[in-house]
PDB file of C-alpha atoms in Angstrom:
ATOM      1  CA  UNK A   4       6.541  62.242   4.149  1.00  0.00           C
ATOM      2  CA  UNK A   5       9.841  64.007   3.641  1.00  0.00           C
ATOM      3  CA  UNK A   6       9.603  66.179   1.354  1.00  0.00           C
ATOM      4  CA  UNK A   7      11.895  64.614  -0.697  1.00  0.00           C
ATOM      5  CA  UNK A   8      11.202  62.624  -3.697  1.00  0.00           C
ATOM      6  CA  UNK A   9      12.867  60.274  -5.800  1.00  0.00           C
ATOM      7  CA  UNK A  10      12.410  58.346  -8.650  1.00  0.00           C
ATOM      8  CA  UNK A  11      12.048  55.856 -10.002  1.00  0.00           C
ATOM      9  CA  UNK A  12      11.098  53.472  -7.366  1.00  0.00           C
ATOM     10  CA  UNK A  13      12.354  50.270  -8.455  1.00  0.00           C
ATOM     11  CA  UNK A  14      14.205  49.989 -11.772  1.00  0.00           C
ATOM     12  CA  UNK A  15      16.113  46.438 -12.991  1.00  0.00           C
ATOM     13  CA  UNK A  16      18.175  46.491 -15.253  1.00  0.00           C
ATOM     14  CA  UNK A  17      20.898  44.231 -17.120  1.00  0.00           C
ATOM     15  CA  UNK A  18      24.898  44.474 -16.525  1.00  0.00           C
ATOM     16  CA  UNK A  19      26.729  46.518 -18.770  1.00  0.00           C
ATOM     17  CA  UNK A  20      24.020  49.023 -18.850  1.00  0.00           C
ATOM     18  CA  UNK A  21      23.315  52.731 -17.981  1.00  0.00           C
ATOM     19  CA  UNK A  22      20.877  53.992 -15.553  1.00  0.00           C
ATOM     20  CA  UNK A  23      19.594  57.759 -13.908  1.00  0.00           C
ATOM     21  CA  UNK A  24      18.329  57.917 -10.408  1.00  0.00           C
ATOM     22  CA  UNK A  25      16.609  61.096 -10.235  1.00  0.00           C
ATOM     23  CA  UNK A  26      16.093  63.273  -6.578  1.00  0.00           C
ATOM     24  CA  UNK A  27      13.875  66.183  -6.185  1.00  0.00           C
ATOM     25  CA  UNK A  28      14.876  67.924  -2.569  1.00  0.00           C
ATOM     26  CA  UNK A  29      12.992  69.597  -0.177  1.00  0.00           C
ATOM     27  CA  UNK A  30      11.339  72.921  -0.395  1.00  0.00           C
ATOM     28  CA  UNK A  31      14.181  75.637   0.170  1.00  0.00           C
ATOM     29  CA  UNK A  32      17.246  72.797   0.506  1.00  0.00           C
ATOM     30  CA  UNK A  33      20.350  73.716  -0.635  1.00  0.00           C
ATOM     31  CA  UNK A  34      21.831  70.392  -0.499  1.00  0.00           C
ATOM     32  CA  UNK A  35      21.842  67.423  -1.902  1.00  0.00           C
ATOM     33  CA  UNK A  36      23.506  64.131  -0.643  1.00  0.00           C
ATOM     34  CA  UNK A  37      23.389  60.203  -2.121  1.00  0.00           C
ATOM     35  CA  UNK A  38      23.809  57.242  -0.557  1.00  0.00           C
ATOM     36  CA  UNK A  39      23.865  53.851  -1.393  1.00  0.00           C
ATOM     37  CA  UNK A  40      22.136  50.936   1.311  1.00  0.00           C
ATOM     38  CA  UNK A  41      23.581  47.170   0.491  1.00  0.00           C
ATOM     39  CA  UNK A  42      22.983  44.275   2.606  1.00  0.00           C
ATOM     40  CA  UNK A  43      27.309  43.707   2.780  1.00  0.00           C
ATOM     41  CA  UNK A  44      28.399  47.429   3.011  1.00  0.00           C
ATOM     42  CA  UNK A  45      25.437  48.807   4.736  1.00  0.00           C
ATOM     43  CA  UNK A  46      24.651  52.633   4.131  1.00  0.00           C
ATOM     44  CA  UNK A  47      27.652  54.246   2.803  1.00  0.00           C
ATOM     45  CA  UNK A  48      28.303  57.900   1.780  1.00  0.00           C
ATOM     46  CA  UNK A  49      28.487  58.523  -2.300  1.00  0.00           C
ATOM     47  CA  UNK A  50      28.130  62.207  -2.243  1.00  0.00           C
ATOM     48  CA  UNK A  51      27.391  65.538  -1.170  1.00  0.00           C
ATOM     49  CA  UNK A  52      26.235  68.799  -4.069  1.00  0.00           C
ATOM     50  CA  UNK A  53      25.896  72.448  -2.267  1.00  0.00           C
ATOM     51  CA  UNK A  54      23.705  74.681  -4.270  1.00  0.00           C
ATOM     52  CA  UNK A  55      25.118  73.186  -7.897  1.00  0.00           C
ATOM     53  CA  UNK A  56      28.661  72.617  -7.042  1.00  0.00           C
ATOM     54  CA  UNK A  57      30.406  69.141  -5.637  1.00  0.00           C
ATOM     55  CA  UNK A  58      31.019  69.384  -2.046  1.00  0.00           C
ATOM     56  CA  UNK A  59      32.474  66.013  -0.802  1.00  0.00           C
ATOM     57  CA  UNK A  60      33.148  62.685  -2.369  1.00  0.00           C
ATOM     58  CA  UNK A  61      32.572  59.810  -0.477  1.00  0.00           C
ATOM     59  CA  UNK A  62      33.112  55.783  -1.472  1.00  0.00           C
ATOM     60  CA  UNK A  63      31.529  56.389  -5.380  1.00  0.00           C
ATOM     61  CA  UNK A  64      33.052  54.490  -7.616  1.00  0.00           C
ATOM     62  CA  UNK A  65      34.329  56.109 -11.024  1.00  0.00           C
ATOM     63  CA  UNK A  66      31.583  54.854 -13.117  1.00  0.00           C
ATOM     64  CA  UNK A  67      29.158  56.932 -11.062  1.00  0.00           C
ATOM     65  CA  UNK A  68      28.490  60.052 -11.396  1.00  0.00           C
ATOM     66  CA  UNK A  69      26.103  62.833 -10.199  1.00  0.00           C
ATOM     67  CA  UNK A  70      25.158  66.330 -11.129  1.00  0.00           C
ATOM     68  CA  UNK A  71      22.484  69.042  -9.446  1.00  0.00           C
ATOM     69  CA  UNK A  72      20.741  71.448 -11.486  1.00  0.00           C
ATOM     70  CA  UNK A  73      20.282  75.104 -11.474  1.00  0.00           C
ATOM     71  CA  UNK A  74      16.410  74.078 -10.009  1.00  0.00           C
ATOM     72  CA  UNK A  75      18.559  72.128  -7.414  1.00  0.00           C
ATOM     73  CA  UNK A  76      16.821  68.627  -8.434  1.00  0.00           C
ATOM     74  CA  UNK A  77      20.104  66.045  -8.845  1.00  0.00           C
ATOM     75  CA  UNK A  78      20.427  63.103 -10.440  1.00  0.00           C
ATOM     76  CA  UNK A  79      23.070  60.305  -9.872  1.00  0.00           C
ATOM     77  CA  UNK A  80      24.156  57.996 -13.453  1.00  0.00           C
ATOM     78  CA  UNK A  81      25.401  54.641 -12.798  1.00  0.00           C
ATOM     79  CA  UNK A  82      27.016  53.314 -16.068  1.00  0.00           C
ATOM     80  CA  UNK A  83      28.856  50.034 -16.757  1.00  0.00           C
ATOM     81  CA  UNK A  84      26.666  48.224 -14.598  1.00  0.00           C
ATOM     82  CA  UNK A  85      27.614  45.418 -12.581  1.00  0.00           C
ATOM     83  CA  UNK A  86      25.774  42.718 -10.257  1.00  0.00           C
ATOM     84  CA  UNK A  87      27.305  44.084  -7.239  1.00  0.00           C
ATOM     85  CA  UNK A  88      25.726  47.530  -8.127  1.00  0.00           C
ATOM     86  CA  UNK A  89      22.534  46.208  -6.951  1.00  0.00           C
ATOM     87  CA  UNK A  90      21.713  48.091  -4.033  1.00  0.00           C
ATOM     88  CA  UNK A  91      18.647  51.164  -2.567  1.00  0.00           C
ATOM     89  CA  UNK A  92      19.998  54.242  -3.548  1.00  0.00           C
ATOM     90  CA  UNK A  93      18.451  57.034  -1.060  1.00  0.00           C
ATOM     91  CA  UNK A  94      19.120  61.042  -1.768  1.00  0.00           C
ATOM     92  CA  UNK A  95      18.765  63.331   1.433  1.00  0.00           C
ATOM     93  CA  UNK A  96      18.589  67.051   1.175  1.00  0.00           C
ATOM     94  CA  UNK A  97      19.905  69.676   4.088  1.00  0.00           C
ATOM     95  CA  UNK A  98      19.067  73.177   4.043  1.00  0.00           C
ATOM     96  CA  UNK A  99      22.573  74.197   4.565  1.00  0.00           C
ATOM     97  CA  UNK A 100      26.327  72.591   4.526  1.00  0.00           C
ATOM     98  CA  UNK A 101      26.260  72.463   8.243  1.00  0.00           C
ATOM     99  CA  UNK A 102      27.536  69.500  10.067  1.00  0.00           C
ATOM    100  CA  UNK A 103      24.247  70.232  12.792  1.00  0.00           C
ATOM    101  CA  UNK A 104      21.934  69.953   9.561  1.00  0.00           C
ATOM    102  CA  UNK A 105      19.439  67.312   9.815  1.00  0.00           C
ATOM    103  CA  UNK A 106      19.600  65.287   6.665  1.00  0.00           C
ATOM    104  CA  UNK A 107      15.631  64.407   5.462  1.00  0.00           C
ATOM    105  CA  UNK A 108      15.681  61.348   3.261  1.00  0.00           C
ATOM    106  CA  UNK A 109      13.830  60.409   0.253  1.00  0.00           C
ATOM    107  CA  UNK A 110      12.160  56.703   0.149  1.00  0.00           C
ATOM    108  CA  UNK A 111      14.828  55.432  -2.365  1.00  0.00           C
ATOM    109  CA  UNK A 112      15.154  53.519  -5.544  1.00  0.00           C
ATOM    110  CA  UNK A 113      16.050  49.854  -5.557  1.00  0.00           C
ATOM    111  CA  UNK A 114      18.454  49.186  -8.429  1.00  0.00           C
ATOM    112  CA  UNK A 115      18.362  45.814  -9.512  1.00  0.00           C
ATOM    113  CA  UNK A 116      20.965  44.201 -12.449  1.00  0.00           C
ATOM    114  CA  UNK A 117      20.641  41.251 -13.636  1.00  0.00           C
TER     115      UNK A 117
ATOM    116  CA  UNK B  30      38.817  57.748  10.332  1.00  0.00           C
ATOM    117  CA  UNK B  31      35.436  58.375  11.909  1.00  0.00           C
ATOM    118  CA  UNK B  32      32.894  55.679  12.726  1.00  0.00           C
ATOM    119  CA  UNK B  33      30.002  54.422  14.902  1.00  0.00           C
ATOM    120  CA  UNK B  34      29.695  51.241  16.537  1.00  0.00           C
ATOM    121  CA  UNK B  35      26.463  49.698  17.197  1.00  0.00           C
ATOM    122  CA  UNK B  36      25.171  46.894  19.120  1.00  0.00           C
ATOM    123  CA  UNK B  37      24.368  44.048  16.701  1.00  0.00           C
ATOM    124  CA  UNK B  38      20.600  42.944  16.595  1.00  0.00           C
ATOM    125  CA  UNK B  39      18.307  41.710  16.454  1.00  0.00           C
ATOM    126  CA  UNK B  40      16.695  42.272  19.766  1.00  0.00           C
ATOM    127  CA  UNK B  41      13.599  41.194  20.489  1.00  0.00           C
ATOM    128  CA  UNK B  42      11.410  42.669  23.435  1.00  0.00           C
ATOM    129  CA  UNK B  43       7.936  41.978  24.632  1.00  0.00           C
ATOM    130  CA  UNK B  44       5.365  45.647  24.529  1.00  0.00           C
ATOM    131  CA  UNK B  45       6.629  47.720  27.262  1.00  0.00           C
ATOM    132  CA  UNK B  46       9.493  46.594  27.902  1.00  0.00           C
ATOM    133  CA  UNK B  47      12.842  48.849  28.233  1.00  0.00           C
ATOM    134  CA  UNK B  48      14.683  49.290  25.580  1.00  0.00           C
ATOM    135  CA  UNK B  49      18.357  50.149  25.203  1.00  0.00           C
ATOM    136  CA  UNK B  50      20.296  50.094  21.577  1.00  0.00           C
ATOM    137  CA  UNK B  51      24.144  51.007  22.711  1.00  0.00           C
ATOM    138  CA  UNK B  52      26.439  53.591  20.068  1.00  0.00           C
ATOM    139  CA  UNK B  53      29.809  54.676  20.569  1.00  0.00           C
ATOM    140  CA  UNK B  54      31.415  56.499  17.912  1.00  0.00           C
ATOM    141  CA  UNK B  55      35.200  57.305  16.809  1.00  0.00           C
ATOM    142  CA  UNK B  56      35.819  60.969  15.453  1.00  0.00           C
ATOM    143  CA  UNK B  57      37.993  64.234  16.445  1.00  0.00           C
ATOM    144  CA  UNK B  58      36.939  66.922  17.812  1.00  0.00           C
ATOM    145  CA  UNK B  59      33.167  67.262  18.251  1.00  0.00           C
ATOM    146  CA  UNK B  60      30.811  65.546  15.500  1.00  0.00           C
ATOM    147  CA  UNK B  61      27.199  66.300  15.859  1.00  0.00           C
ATOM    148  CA  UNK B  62      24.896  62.957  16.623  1.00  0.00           C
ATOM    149  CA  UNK B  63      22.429  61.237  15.410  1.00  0.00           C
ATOM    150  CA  UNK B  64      19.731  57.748  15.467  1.00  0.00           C
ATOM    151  CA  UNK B  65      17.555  57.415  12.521  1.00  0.00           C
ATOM    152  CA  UNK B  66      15.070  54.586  12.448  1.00  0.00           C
ATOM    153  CA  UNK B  67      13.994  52.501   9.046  1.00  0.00           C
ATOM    154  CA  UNK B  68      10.718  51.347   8.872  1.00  0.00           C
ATOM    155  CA  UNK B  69      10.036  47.822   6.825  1.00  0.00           C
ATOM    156  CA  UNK B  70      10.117  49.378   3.102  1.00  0.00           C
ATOM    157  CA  UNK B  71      10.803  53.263   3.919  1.00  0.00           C
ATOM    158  CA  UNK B  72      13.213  55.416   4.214  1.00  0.00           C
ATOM    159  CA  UNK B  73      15.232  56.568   6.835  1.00  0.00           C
ATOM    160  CA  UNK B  74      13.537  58.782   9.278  1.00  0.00           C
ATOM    161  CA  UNK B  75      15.154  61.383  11.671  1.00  0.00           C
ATOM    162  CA  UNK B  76      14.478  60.295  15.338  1.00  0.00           C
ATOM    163  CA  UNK B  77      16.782  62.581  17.061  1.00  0.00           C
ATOM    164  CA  UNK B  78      19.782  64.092  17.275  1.00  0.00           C
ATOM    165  CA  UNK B  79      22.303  66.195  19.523  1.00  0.00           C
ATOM    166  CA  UNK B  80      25.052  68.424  18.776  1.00  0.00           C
ATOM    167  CA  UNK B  81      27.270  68.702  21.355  1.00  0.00           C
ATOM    168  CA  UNK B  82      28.323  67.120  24.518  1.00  0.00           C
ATOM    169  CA  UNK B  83      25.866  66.509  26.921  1.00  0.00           C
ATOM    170  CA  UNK B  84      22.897  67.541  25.043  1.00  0.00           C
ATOM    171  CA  UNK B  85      20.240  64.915  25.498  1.00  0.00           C
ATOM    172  CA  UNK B  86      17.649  64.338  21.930  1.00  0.00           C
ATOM    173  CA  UNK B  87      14.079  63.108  22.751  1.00  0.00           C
ATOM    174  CA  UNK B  88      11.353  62.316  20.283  1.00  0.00           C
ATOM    175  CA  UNK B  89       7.975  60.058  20.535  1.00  0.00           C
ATOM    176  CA  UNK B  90       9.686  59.039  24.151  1.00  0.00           C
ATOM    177  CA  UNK B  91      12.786  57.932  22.846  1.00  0.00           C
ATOM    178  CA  UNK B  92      15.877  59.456  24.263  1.00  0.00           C
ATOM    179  CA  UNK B  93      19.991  59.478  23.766  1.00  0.00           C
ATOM    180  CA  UNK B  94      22.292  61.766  25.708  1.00  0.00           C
ATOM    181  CA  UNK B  95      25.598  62.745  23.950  1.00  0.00           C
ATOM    182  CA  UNK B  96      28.384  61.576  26.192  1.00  0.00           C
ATOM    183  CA  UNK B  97      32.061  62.772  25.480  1.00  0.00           C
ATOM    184  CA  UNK B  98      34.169  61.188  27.554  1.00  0.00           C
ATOM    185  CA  UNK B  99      32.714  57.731  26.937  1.00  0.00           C
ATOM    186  CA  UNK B 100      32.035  58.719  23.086  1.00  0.00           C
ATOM    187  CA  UNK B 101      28.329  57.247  23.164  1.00  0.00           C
ATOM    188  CA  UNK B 102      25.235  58.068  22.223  1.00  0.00           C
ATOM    189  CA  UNK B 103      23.014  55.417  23.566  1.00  0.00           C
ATOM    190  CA  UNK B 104      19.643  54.760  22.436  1.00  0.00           C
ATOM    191  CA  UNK B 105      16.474  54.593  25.512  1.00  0.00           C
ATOM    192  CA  UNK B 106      12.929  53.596  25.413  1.00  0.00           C
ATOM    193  CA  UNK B 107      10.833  53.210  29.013  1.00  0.00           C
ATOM    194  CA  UNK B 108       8.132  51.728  27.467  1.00  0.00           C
ATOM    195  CA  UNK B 109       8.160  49.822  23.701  1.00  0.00           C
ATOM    196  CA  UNK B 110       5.281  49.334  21.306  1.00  0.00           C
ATOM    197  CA  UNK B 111       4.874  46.865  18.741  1.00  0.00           C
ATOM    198  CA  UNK B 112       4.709  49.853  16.148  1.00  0.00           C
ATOM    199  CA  UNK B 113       8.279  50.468  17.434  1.00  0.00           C
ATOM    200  CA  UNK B 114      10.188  47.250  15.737  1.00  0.00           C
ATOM    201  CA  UNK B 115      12.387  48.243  12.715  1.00  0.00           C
ATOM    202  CA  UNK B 116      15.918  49.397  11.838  1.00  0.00           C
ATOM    203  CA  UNK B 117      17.643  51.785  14.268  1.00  0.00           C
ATOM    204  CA  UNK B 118      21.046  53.538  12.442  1.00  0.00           C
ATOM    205  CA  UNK B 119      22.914  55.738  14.828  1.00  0.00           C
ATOM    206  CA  UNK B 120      24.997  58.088  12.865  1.00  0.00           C
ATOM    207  CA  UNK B 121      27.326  60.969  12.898  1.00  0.00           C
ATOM    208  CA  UNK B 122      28.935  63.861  11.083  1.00  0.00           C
ATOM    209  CA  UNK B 123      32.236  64.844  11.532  1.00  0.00           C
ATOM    210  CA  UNK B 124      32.891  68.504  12.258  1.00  0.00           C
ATOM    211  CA  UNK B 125      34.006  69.992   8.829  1.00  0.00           C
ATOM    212  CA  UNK B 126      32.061  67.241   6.598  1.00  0.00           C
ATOM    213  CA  UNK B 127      28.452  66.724   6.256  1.00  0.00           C
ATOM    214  CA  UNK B 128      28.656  63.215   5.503  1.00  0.00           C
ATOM    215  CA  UNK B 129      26.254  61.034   7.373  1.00  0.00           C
ATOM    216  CA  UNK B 130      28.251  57.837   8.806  1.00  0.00           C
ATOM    217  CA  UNK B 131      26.750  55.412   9.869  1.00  0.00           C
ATOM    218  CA  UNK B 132      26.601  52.455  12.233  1.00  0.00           C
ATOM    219  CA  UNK B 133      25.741  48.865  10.767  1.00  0.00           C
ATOM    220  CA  UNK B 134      21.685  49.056  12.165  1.00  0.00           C
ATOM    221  CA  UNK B 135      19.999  47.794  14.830  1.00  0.00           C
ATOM    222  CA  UNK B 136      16.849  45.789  14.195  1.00  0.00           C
ATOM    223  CA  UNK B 137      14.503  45.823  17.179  1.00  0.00           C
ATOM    224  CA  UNK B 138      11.291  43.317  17.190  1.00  0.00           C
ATOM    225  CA  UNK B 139       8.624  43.901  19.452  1.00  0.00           C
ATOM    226  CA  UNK B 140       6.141  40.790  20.110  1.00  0.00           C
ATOM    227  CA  UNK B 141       2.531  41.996  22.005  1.00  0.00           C
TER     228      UNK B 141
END
């Protein structure tokens, strides 16, 4: 167990709809990073939040979007849902911004659209 | 930009056998390194990691040394178990950027 948890763990949904992946970092982490695992892309970097603010942007496409709270949980929204959208989504959570931080991953949510 | 290259699976090994899962990565300047490993259904889980050249990352007998003049970071196992077969990712972050990138996986079978 890593300490981080996500929710939910599976969630379908239909296209053309709106969804909220929700992370929960470690004890103590200061950041929060999301990433999205497809069998044609592989595992691909959406992005990084440092202690409530944005901190790099990775490959997310402009109907996602993702905040982290003052309590440092984050959630990611995917709107406008497409088949292609399908995918695990997996948050990790650092204790720093340091490229030397070990990254502790959450067990994921498998989006499904339909 | 930045990437990792991994050797494509699967691989398949027989219990005890040596195992070695080859990474070489593209990226200025000195990225720290990483292999995670994906067990059937989980998450990714931290094997090891190094962060700079020449340091060596060992966990449950599992070793990579970071090499950079060849730019690898080669996976080694003396002796594999059946509870060893899943998904190995060797990854990296670039100095400056946190971002995990990662190679396409590695899936390793091991028959008794």
């Amino acid at each position: 167990d890593s300490g981080v948890t996500q929710t939910p763990k599976h969630l379908i949904t239909a296209t053309g709809q709106r969804v909220t992946l929700r992370c929960s970092p470690r004890s103590g982490d200061l950041s929060v990073y999301w990433y999205q695992q497809s069998l044609d892309q592989g595992l691909q970097f959406l992005i990084q939040y440092y202690n409530g603010e944005e901190r790099a942007k990775g490959n997310i496409l402009e109907r996602f979007s993702a905040q982290q709270f003052p309590d440092l949980h984050s959630e990611l929204n995917l709107s406008s849902l497409e088949l292609g959208d399908s995918a695990l989504y997996f948050c990790a959570s650092s204790p720093f911004d340091r490229n030397t931080d070990t990254q502790y991953f959450g067990p994921g949510t498998r989006l499904t659209v339909l | 930009g930045d990437s990792v290259t991994q050797m494509e699976g699967p691989v398949t090994l027989s219990e005890e056998a040596f195992l070695t899962i080859n990474c070489t990565y593209t990226a200025t300047g000195y990225p720290s390194l990483f292999w995670y490993v994906q067990y059937p259904g989980e998450g990714l889980q931290l094997l090891l990691k190094a962060t700079k050249a020449d340091d060596k990352g060992s966990n449950k007998g599992f070793e990579a040394t970071y090499r950079k003049e060849t730019t690898s970071f080669h996976l080694e196992k003396g002796s594999v178990q059946v509870s060893d077969s899943a998904v190995y990712f060797c990854a990296l972050t670039p100095l400056g950027y946190n971002k995990l990138i990662f190679g396409a996986g590695t899936r390793l079978a091991v028959h008794p």
